[in-house]
């Protein structure tokens, strides 16, 4: 649509100010929604007013005076037949005092404040009424817009008025048949009723259950869905690598395990294998709660690719996890005659060179690593599958980069992404609509739910006693030190102090320490000692948040739990409850607890289900934070709200399917209308 400068009175300076509100074209202006409405359509009886209401009233001045009550002010009392109201002004001129003389009729608009004996308005807008020119009432509510410096409410309203005049020209890309079936108003009507609503609609509009808002939110979500689907359709056309397999390796791995796979693991592995056999690149997201056994699913996928003759890259978010995976995969793969290499940021130059060479010559069947895996100097001879484990967030931009990263003469490698933060299904299908999706919805048998308690810091001594008992019984304990917002150095110092204190209080217990400032080798050594139960208690910073697997650990203490987010706490807690023994988690907090913090800790105490917890997290924090998209602008909607509009997501997906098959011509315009970064995926 046209630039805002086509409107009367919008010069370069004002255009610049409008840009601060993210308004560039006429459409942006029309989609700049009111944050509030004021009702000047009717006059209220003074006797009926309550504090907090914003209302229009009319009355006769009974009394006006200037007084000192701590400061100079003008007070005027007006009344109608039903009651009286005080108008209070801190800034006024002499002319104002004489204008509000006894007997004058005035009309005022403002917020009612209730004080002990009276109701009042502070600095109301007011107009003197004279019988010759009666004042008209508004026909519609007045919208109040988010404004910015240099751009007043009045100006925005005037511009909006101009824009609404040419609104009829806006094209409605939603096909009529769909709109009628869903009983949605035409786009122009929806926009108009949001900006100039009738008096009855304001609550419905503000709470977003008005059909006009729903219509816009739906269209926005639809556009978002379409853009991801389109990205996916393009990916499907890329040349991938068809991988046949007779499951020789997978069967051998299964036979070597002391347990059998859960039904859910089995099912998800089959879903992945089906993709791997196809000649278009897989892009699959696997969700599973903490402890659901994602690592084995990754291992099976890797074995399929390796049997077909390809290499696999497995990326973990932390060094500790990469190291653990390296050990674990070596144990599983060596007996099958396969080689596992590793690439992390902290390797010595010589070792790094050696590992790079093995990858480049195809000598490593699997390479496990951190982000270092994707550095430019890393080359694989025959990369066929990329697995990303325990990924918290994975934006479209990153997905795009990953897709292009692996492209070689063989084609595009398959991609498997394992999430660390499960989210409800409909949301996953919205945020990751460009990917296929599997859920491991079952925990291995024999797990006892983790018992979570919330305890104030003052009861630390009791907790130390409890650790003593747990260690004496042969089980192991994590003590997690947290200090967010502070520097990593402070975090590590804090962990060191905690270690000293615990050593003093628990002299007979072997205690280790792991934090982010230790060298890779030191970290490895401590983790090895803990895993082999040489250490009974591990003091750690949040470096152990994801992936760490020591099934004999059955108690976790988290200090200052109120400072961490829900998803993070759930992940941390997932380090226990991995064996058959009953496990517990103690969330310590510094009182007093804020209301939100209390809500978070209660949510954890009441549930062990990551999907459930994610839902609550979304309600408390909102999608921008949960998906980590606040900075990138991704999944940030202008009108829609993922938690509020969750109920329409399914419908959005169905409609996207319908448009893709029956109304392909609507797709580009819809995407372009709603998605700023659309260009990025369209070109991709
Ligand atoms: P996730 O990565 O999903 O949090 P892991 O893959 O680390 O979970 O597995 C958690 C623990 O459960 C590990 O100790 C693993 O060996 C064990 N495990 C995995 N699958 C099974 C199964 N089918 N039966 C019993 N134990 C299992
Ligand atoms: Mg894992």
Coordinates of C-alpha atoms in Angstrom, one line a residue, residues 354-648:
X354 CA 43.1 -34.2 13.6
X355 CA 39.3 -34.2 14.1
X356 CA 38.7 -32.0 11.2
X357 CA 40.8 -34.3 9.0
X358 CA 38.8 -37.3 10.1
X359 CA 35.6 -35.6 9.3
X360 CA 36.9 -34.4 5.9
X361 CA 38.2 -37.9 5.0
X362 CA 35.0 -39.6 6.1
X363 CA 36.8 -41.5 8.8
X364 CA 34.4 -40.4 11.5
X365 CA 30.9 -41.9 11.0
X366 CA 29.5 -39.6 13.6
X367 CA 30.9 -36.3 14.8
X368 CA 29.6 -35.0 18.2
X369 CA 30.1 -31.4 19.1
X370 CA 29.0 -27.9 20.1
X371 CA 28.5 -25.0 17.8
X372 CA 32.1 -25.6 16.7
X373 CA 30.7 -28.2 14.4
X374 CA 29.3 -25.5 12.1
X375 CA 32.4 -23.4 11.8
X376 CA 33.5 -22.7 8.3
X377 CA 36.7 -24.8 8.4
X378 CA 34.7 -27.9 9.2
X379 CA 34.1 -30.1 6.1
X380 CA 32.5 -33.5 5.9
X381 CA 33.2 -36.0 3.2
X382 CA 29.6 -37.3 3.1
X383 CA 27.3 -35.5 5.5
X384 CA 23.9 -37.0 5.3
X385 CA 22.2 -36.1 8.5
X386 CA 22.4 -33.2 11.0
X387 CA 21.0 -33.7 14.5
X388 CA 20.5 -30.8 16.9
X389 CA 19.9 -32.0 20.4
X390 CA 18.3 -30.1 23.3
X391 CA 17.6 -27.0 21.4
X392 CA 15.6 -24.4 23.4
X393 CA 14.7 -22.1 20.5
X394 CA 15.2 -22.4 16.9
X395 CA 14.1 -19.5 14.9
X396 CA 13.3 -19.5 11.2
X397 CA 16.5 -17.6 10.5
X398 CA 18.5 -20.4 12.2
X399 CA 16.6 -23.1 10.4
X400 CA 17.3 -21.4 7.1
X401 CA 21.0 -21.1 7.9
X402 CA 21.2 -24.7 8.9
X403 CA 19.5 -25.8 5.7
X404 CA 22.0 -24.0 3.6
X405 CA 25.0 -24.9 5.7
X406 CA 25.0 -28.5 4.9
X407 CA 24.3 -28.2 1.2
X408 CA 26.9 -30.0 -0.8
X409 CA 27.3 -31.9 -4.0
X410 CA 25.3 -34.8 -2.5
X411 CA 22.3 -32.5 -2.0
X412 CA 20.8 -31.2 1.2
X413 CA 21.4 -33.3 4.3
X414 CA 18.4 -34.4 6.5
X415 CA 17.8 -32.4 9.6
X416 CA 16.5 -33.7 13.0
X417 CA 15.9 -31.2 15.8
X418 CA 15.2 -32.4 19.3
X419 CA 13.6 -29.8 21.6
X420 CA 14.5 -29.2 25.2
X421 CA 11.4 -27.2 25.8
X422 CA 8.2 -29.0 24.9
X423 CA 5.3 -26.9 23.9
X424 CA 1.7 -27.8 23.3
X425 CA 0.9 -29.3 20.0
X426 CA -1.1 -26.6 18.3
X427 CA 1.5 -24.1 19.2
X428 CA 4.3 -26.2 17.9
X429 CA 2.4 -26.6 14.6
X430 CA 2.2 -22.8 14.5
X431 CA 5.8 -21.9 15.4
X432 CA 7.3 -24.8 13.4
X433 CA 4.8 -25.1 10.5
X434 CA 7.7 -25.5 8.1
X435 CA 8.8 -28.8 9.8
X436 CA 7.4 -32.2 10.4
X437 CA 6.7 -33.0 13.9
X438 CA 6.9 -36.0 16.2
X439 CA 6.2 -36.4 19.9
X440 CA 7.7 -38.9 22.3
X441 CA 4.6 -38.9 24.5
X442 CA 5.6 -41.6 27.0
X443 CA 8.3 -41.9 29.7
X444 CA 10.3 -45.1 30.1
X445 CA 8.5 -47.5 32.5
X446 CA 9.2 -47.6 36.2
X447 CA 9.8 -43.9 36.8
X448 CA 8.4 -42.4 40.0
X449 CA 7.3 -38.8 39.6
X450 CA 9.7 -36.3 41.1
X451 CA 8.4 -34.8 44.4
X452 CA 8.9 -31.0 44.4
X453 CA 8.9 -28.9 47.5
X454 CA 9.3 -25.1 47.8
X455 CA 11.3 -24.0 50.9
X456 CA 12.6 -20.6 52.1
X457 CA 16.3 -20.0 52.3
X458 CA 16.1 -19.8 56.1
X459 CA 15.6 -23.6 56.3
X460 CA 18.9 -24.3 54.6
X461 CA 20.1 -26.3 57.6
X462 CA 17.3 -28.8 57.3
X463 CA 18.2 -29.3 53.7
X464 CA 21.8 -30.0 54.5
X465 CA 20.7 -32.6 56.9
X466 CA 18.6 -34.2 54.2
X467 CA 21.5 -34.3 51.9
X468 CA 23.4 -36.2 54.5
X469 CA 20.7 -38.8 54.7
X470 CA 20.4 -39.2 50.9
X471 CA 24.2 -39.6 50.4
X472 CA 24.4 -42.1 53.3
X473 CA 21.9 -44.3 51.4
X474 CA 24.2 -44.3 48.4
X475 CA 22.2 -42.0 46.2
X476 CA 23.6 -38.7 44.7
X477 CA 22.7 -35.1 44.9
X478 CA 22.9 -31.9 42.8
X479 CA 23.2 -28.5 44.4
X480 CA 22.5 -25.8 41.8
X481 CA 23.7 -22.3 42.4
X482 CA 22.0 -19.6 40.5
X483 CA 22.6 -15.9 40.1
X484 CA 21.1 -14.6 37.0
X485 CA 21.7 -11.0 35.8
X486 CA 25.1 -11.1 37.4
X487 CA 28.3 -11.9 35.6
X488 CA 29.5 -15.4 35.0
X489 CA 32.5 -14.7 37.2
X490 CA 30.2 -13.8 40.1
X491 CA 28.2 -17.0 39.5
X492 CA 31.3 -19.1 39.7
X493 CA 32.6 -17.4 42.8
X494 CA 29.2 -17.9 44.4
X495 CA 29.4 -21.6 43.5
X496 CA 32.9 -21.8 45.0
X497 CA 31.6 -20.3 48.2
X498 CA 28.7 -22.7 48.4
X499 CA 31.2 -25.5 47.9
X500 CA 33.3 -24.4 50.9
X501 CA 30.3 -24.0 53.1
X502 CA 28.9 -27.4 52.2
X503 CA 32.3 -29.0 52.7
X504 CA 32.3 -27.6 56.2
X505 CA 28.8 -28.8 57.0
X506 CA 29.2 -32.2 55.4
X507 CA 32.8 -33.2 56.1
X508 CA 32.3 -36.9 55.3
X509 CA 30.8 -36.4 51.9
X510 CA 32.8 -36.3 48.7
X511 CA 31.7 -33.0 47.0
X512 CA 32.7 -31.8 43.5
X513 CA 32.2 -28.5 41.7
X514 CA 31.5 -27.7 38.1
X515 CA 31.0 -24.3 36.5
X516 CA 31.4 -22.4 33.3
X517 CA 34.9 -21.0 33.9
X518 CA 36.6 -24.3 34.3
X519 CA 38.6 -25.7 31.5
X520 CA 37.0 -28.4 29.3
X521 CA 39.2 -31.1 30.8
X522 CA 38.5 -30.1 34.4
X523 CA 34.7 -30.1 33.7
X524 CA 35.0 -33.5 32.1
X525 CA 36.9 -35.0 35.0
X526 CA 34.4 -33.7 37.6
X527 CA 31.5 -35.0 35.5
X528 CA 33.2 -38.4 35.1
X529 CA 33.7 -38.6 38.9
X530 CA 30.1 -37.8 39.6
X531 CA 28.9 -40.2 37.0
X532 CA 31.0 -43.0 38.5
X533 CA 29.7 -42.1 42.0
X534 CA 33.2 -41.1 43.3
X535 CA 31.5 -37.9 44.2
X536 CA 28.2 -37.9 46.1
X537 CA 27.3 -34.3 45.9
X538 CA 27.8 -32.0 42.9
X539 CA 27.7 -28.3 43.3
X540 CA 27.0 -26.7 39.9
X541 CA 25.9 -23.6 38.1
X542 CA 23.2 -23.9 35.5
X543 CA 25.8 -25.4 33.1
X544 CA 24.2 -28.7 33.9
X545 CA 20.8 -27.5 32.8
X546 CA 20.2 -29.7 29.7
X547 CA 20.9 -33.2 28.9
X548 CA 23.1 -34.3 31.8
X549 CA 22.2 -37.9 32.6
X550 CA 23.2 -39.5 35.9
X551 CA 20.4 -41.9 36.8
X552 CA 21.7 -42.5 40.4
X553 CA 21.1 -38.9 41.4
X554 CA 17.8 -38.6 43.2
X555 CA 17.9 -35.2 45.0
X556 CA 18.3 -31.8 43.5
X557 CA 18.5 -28.5 45.4
X558 CA 18.0 -25.3 43.4
X559 CA 19.0 -22.1 45.1
X560 CA 17.2 -18.8 44.4
X561 CA 14.7 -20.8 42.3
X562 CA 12.5 -17.7 42.1
X563 CA 14.9 -16.1 39.8
X564 CA 14.7 -18.7 37.1
X565 CA 12.1 -19.2 34.4
X566 CA 9.7 -22.1 34.4
X567 CA 11.1 -23.9 31.5
X568 CA 14.6 -23.7 32.9
X569 CA 13.6 -25.0 36.3
X570 CA 11.8 -27.9 34.6
X571 CA 14.9 -28.7 32.6
X572 CA 17.1 -28.5 35.7
X573 CA 14.8 -30.6 37.7
X574 CA 14.8 -33.2 34.9
X575 CA 18.4 -34.1 36.0
X576 CA 16.8 -36.2 38.7
X577 CA 14.0 -38.8 38.4
X578 CA 16.0 -40.6 35.6
X579 CA 16.3 -43.9 37.5
X580 CA 13.8 -46.1 39.3
X581 CA 14.4 -44.5 42.7
X582 CA 11.9 -41.9 44.0
X583 CA 13.5 -38.5 43.5
X584 CA 12.9 -35.0 44.9
X585 CA 13.6 -31.5 44.0
X586 CA 13.9 -28.7 46.5
X587 CA 13.3 -25.2 45.2
X588 CA 14.8 -22.7 47.7
X589 CA 13.7 -19.1 47.5
X590 CA 14.6 -15.8 49.2
X591 CA 11.4 -14.4 50.8
X592 CA 9.4 -12.4 50.2
X593 CA 8.2 -14.1 47.0
X594 CA 6.5 -11.9 44.3
X595 CA 3.1 -13.1 43.1
X596 CA 4.5 -14.2 39.7
X597 CA 7.4 -16.1 41.3
X598 CA 4.9 -17.8 43.6
X599 CA 2.8 -18.8 40.6
X600 CA 5.9 -20.2 38.8
X601 CA 7.0 -22.3 41.8
X602 CA 3.5 -23.5 42.4
X603 CA 3.2 -24.6 38.8
X604 CA 6.4 -26.7 39.2
X605 CA 5.2 -28.2 42.5
X606 CA 1.9 -29.2 41.0
X607 CA 3.1 -30.7 37.7
X608 CA 5.9 -32.8 36.3
X609 CA 4.5 -32.5 32.8
X610 CA 6.7 -30.3 30.5
X611 CA 3.8 -29.6 28.1
X612 CA 1.6 -28.5 30.9
X613 CA 4.3 -26.3 32.4
X614 CA 5.0 -24.8 29.0
X615 CA 1.4 -23.7 28.8
X616 CA 1.5 -22.0 32.1
X617 CA 4.8 -20.4 31.2
X618 CA 3.2 -19.0 28.1
X619 CA 0.4 -17.5 30.1
X620 CA 2.8 -15.9 32.6
X621 CA 5.5 -14.7 30.2
X622 CA 3.9 -14.4 26.8
X623 CA 5.1 -16.0 23.6
X624 CA 7.9 -13.5 22.8
X625 CA 9.8 -14.6 25.9
X626 CA 8.9 -18.3 25.7
X627 CA 10.0 -18.6 22.1
X628 CA 12.9 -16.3 22.6
X629 CA 11.7 -14.1 19.7
X630 CA 11.4 -10.8 21.5
X631 CA 14.6 -9.5 20.0
X632 CA 14.3 -11.0 16.6
X633 CA 10.8 -9.9 16.0
X634 CA 10.0 -13.4 14.9
X635 CA 6.6 -14.8 16.1
X636 CA 5.9 -11.3 17.3
X637 CA 2.5 -10.5 16.1
X638 CA 0.9 -7.1 15.5
X639 CA -2.6 -8.2 16.5
X640 CA -2.6 -11.9 17.2
X641 CA -1.5 -13.3 20.6
X642 CA -0.5 -16.9 20.7
X643 CA -1.8 -17.6 24.1
X644 CA -5.0 -15.6 23.8
X645 CA -5.8 -16.9 20.3
X646 CA -4.8 -20.5 20.8
X647 CA -8.3 -21.7 20.2
X648 CA -8.2 -20.5 16.6

